[in-house]
PDB file of C-alpha atoms in Angstrom:
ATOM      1  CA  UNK A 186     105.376  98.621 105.111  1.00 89.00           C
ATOM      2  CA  UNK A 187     102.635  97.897 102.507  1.00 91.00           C
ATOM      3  CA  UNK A 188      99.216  97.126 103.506  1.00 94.00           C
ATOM      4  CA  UNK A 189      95.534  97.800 103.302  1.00 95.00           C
ATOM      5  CA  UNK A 190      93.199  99.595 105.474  1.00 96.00           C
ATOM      6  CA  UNK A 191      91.107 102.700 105.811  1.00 97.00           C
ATOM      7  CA  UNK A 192      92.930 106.344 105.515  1.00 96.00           C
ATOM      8  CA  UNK A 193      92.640 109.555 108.138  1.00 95.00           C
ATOM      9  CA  UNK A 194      89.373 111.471 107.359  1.00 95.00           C
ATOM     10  CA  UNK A 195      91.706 114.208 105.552  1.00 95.00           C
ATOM     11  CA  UNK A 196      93.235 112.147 103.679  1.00 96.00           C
ATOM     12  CA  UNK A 197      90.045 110.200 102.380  1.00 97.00           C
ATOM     13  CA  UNK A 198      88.591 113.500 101.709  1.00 97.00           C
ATOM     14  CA  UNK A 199      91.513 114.804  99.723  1.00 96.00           C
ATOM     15  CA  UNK A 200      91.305 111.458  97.850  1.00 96.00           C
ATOM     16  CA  UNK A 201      87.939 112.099  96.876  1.00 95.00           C
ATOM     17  CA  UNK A 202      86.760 108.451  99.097  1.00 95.00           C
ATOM     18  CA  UNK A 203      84.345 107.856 102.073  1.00 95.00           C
ATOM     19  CA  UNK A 204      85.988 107.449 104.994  1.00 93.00           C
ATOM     20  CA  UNK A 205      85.568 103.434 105.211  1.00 95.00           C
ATOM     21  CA  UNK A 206      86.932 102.838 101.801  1.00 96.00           C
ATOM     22  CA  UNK A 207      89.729 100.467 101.845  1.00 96.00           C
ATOM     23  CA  UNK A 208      93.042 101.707 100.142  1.00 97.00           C
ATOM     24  CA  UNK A 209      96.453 100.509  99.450  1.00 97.00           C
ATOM     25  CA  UNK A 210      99.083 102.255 101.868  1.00 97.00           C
ATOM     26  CA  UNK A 211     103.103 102.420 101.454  1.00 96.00           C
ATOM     27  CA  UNK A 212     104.393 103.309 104.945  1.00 94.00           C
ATOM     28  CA  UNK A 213     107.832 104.285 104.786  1.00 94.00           C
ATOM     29  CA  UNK A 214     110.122 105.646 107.014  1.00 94.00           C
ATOM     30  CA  UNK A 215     113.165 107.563 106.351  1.00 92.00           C
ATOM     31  CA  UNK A 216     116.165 108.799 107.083  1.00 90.00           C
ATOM     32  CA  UNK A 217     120.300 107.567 106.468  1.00 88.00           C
ATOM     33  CA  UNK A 218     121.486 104.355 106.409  1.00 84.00           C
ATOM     34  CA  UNK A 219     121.802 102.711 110.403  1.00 84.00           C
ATOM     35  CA  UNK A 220     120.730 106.605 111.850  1.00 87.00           C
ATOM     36  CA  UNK A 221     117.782 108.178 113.240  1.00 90.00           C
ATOM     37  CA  UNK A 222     114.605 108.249 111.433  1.00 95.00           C
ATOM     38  CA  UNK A 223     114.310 111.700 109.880  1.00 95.00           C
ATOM     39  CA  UNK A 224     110.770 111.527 108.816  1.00 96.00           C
ATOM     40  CA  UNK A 225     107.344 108.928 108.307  1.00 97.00           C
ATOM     41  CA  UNK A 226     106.227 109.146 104.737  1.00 97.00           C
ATOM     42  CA  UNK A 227     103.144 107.472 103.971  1.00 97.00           C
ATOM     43  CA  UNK A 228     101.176 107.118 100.871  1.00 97.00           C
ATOM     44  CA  UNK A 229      97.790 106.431 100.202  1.00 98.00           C
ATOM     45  CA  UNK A 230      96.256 105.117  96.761  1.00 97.00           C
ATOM     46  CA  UNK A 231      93.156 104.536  95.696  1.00 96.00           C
ATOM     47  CA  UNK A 232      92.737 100.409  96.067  1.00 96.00           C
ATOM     48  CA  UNK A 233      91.383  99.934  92.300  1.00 95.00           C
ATOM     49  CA  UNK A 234      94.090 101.734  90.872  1.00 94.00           C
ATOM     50  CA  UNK A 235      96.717  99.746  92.472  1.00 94.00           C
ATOM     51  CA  UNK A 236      95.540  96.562  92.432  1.00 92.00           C
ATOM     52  CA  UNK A 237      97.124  93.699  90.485  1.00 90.00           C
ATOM     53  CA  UNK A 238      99.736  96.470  89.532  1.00 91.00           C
ATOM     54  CA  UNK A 239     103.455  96.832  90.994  1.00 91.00           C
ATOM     55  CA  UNK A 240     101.928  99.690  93.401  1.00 93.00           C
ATOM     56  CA  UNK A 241     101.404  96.992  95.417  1.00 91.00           C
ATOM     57  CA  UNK A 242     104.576  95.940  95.673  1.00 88.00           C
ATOM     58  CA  UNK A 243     107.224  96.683  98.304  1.00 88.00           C
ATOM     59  CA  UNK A 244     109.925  97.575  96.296  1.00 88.00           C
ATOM     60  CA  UNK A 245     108.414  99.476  92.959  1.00 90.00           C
ATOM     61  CA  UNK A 246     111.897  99.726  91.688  1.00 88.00           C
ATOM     62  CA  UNK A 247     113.714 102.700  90.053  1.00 88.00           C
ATOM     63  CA  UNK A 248     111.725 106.130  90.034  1.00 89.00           C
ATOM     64  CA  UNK A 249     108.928 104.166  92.719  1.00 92.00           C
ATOM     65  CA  UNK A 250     105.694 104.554  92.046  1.00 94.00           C
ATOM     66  CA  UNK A 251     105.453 107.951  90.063  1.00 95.00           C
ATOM     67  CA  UNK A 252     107.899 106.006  87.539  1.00 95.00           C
ATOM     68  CA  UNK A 253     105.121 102.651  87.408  1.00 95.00           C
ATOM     69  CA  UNK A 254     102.148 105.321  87.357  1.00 95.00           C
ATOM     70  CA  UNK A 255     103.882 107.217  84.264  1.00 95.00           C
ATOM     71  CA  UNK A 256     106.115 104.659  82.589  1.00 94.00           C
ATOM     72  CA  UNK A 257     103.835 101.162  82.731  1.00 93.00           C
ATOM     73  CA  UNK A 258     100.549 102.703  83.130  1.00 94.00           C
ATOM     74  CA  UNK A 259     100.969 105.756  81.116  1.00 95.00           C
ATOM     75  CA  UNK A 260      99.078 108.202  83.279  1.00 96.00           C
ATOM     76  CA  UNK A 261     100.368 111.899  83.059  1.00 97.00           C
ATOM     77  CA  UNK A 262     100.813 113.250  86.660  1.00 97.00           C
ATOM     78  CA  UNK A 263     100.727 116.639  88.442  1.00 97.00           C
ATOM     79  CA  UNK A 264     100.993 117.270  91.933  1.00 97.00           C
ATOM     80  CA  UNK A 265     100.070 119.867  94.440  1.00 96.00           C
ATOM     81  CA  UNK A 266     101.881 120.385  98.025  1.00 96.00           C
ATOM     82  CA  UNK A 267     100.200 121.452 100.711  1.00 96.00           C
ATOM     83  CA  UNK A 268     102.395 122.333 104.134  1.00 95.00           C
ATOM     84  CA  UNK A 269     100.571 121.971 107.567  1.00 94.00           C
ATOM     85  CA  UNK A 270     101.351 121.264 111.307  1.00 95.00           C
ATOM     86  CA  UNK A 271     100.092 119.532 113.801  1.00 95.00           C
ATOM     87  CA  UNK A 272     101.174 117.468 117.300  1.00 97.00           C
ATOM     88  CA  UNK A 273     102.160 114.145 117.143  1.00 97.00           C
ATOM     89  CA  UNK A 274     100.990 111.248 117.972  1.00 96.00           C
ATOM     90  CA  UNK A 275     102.727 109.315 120.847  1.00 96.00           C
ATOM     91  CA  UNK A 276     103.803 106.874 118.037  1.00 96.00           C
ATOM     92  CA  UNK A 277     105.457 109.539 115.926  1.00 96.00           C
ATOM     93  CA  UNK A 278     107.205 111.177 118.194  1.00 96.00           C
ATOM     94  CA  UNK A 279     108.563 107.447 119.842  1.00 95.00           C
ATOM     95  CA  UNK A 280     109.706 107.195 115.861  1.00 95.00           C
ATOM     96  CA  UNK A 281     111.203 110.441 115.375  1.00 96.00           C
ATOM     97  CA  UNK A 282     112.524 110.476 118.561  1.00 94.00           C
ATOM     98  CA  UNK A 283     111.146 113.741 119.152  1.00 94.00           C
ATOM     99  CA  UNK A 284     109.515 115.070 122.575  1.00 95.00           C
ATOM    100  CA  UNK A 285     105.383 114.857 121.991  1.00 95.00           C
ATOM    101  CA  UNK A 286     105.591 118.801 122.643  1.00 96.00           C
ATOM    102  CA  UNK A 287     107.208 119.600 119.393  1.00 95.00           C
ATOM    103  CA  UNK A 288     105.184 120.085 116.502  1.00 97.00           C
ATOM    104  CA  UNK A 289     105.426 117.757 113.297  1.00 97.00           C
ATOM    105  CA  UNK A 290     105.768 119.612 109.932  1.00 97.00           C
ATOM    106  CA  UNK A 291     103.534 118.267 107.592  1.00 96.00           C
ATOM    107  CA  UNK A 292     104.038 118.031 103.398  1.00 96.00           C
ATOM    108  CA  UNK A 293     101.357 116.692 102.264  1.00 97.00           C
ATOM    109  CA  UNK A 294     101.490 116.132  98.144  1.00 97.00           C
ATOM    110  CA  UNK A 295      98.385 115.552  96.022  1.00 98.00           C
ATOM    111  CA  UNK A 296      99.297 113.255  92.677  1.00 98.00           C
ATOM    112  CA  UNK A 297      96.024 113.777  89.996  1.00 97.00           C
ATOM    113  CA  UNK A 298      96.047 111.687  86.825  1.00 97.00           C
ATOM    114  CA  UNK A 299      95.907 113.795  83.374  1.00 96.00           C
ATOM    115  CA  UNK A 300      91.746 113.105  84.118  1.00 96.00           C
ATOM    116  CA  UNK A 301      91.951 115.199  87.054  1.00 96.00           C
ATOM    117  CA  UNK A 302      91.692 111.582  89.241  1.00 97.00           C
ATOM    118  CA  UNK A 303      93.563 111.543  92.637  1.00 98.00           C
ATOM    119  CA  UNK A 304      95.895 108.337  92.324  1.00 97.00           C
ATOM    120  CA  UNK A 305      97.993 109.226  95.561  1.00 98.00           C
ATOM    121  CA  UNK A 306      97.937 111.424  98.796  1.00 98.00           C
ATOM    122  CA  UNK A 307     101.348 111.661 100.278  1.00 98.00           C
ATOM    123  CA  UNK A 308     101.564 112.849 103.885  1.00 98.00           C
ATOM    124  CA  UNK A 309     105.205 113.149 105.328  1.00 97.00           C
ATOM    125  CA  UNK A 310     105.613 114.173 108.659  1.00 97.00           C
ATOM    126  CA  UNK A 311     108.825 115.555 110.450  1.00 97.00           C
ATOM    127  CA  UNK A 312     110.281 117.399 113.031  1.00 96.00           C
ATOM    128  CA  UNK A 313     109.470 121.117 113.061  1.00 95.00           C
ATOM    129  CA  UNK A 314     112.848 121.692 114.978  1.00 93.00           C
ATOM    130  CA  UNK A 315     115.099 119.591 112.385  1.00 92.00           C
ATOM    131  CA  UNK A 316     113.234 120.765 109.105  1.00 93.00           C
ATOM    132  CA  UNK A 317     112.090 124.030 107.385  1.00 90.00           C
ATOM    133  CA  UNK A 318     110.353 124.435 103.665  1.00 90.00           C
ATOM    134  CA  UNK A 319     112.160 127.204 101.023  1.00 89.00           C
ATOM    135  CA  UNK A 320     110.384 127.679  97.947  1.00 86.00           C
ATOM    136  CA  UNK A 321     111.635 131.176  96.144  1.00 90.00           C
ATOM    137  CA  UNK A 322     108.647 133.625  94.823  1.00 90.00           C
ATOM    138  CA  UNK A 323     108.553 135.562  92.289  1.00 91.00           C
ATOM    139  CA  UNK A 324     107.470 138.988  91.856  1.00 91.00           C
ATOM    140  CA  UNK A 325     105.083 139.550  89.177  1.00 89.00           C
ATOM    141  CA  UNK A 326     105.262 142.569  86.611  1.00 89.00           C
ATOM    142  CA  UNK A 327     102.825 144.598  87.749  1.00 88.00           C
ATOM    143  CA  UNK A 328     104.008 144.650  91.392  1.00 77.00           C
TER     144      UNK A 328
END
């Protein structure tokens, strides 16, 4: 789903907006083809970034809208994930078909522009029971 509005107060802030500012958001949900939804995926871009541009499409085509953001507007991106939990909301939980007593697992990625610009907070939410994060460390030298 692709539409305008205002985003959650985190969100906004990580953005860098006041909370009334109206932004573009791509509300996906996931999961395979015909079977349960696996987890709610929603973007949020700045509104004068995306405008006129195919971020404001529904279908950005091949590589989405990292692929547009690098390839026809030639920004250089970087991105930061943050991992968080919280409760869901009735909705989610209806969605994910999850009791409202099991925490959601939250990823949510920060997309800056080679100016340092926030063109896209990504918050996916899942099921804490169905999903863990791995990432491997790695020990430096002088430990």
């Amino acid at each position: 789903m692709l539409s305008r509005g205002t985003a959650p107060r985190d969100i906004a802030d990580m953005l860098g907006v006041p909370a009334d500012t109206q932004v573009v958001i791509r509300d996906r949900r996931m999961g395979p083809a015909g079977g349960q939804i696996l987890h709610i995926s929603t973007s949020y871009l700045p509104a004068d970034l995306a405008a006129g541009t195919p971020l404001e499409a529904i279908n950005t085509g091949p590589g989405g809208i990292y692929d547009r953001m690098e390839q026809d507007m030639g920004l250089r991106l970087s991105w930061v994930d943050y991992y968080a939990a919280r409760m869901p909301t009735a909705d989610e939980a209806s969605i994910l078909g999850v009791p409202i007593s099991v925490p959601l697992l939250r990823i949510i990625r920060v997309t800056d522009d080679e100016s340092g610009r926030v063109v896209e907070v990504n918050d996916t939410r899942m099921s804490s029971e169905k999903f863990m994060v791995a990432r491997p460390l790695v020990r430096a030298a002088e430990a």
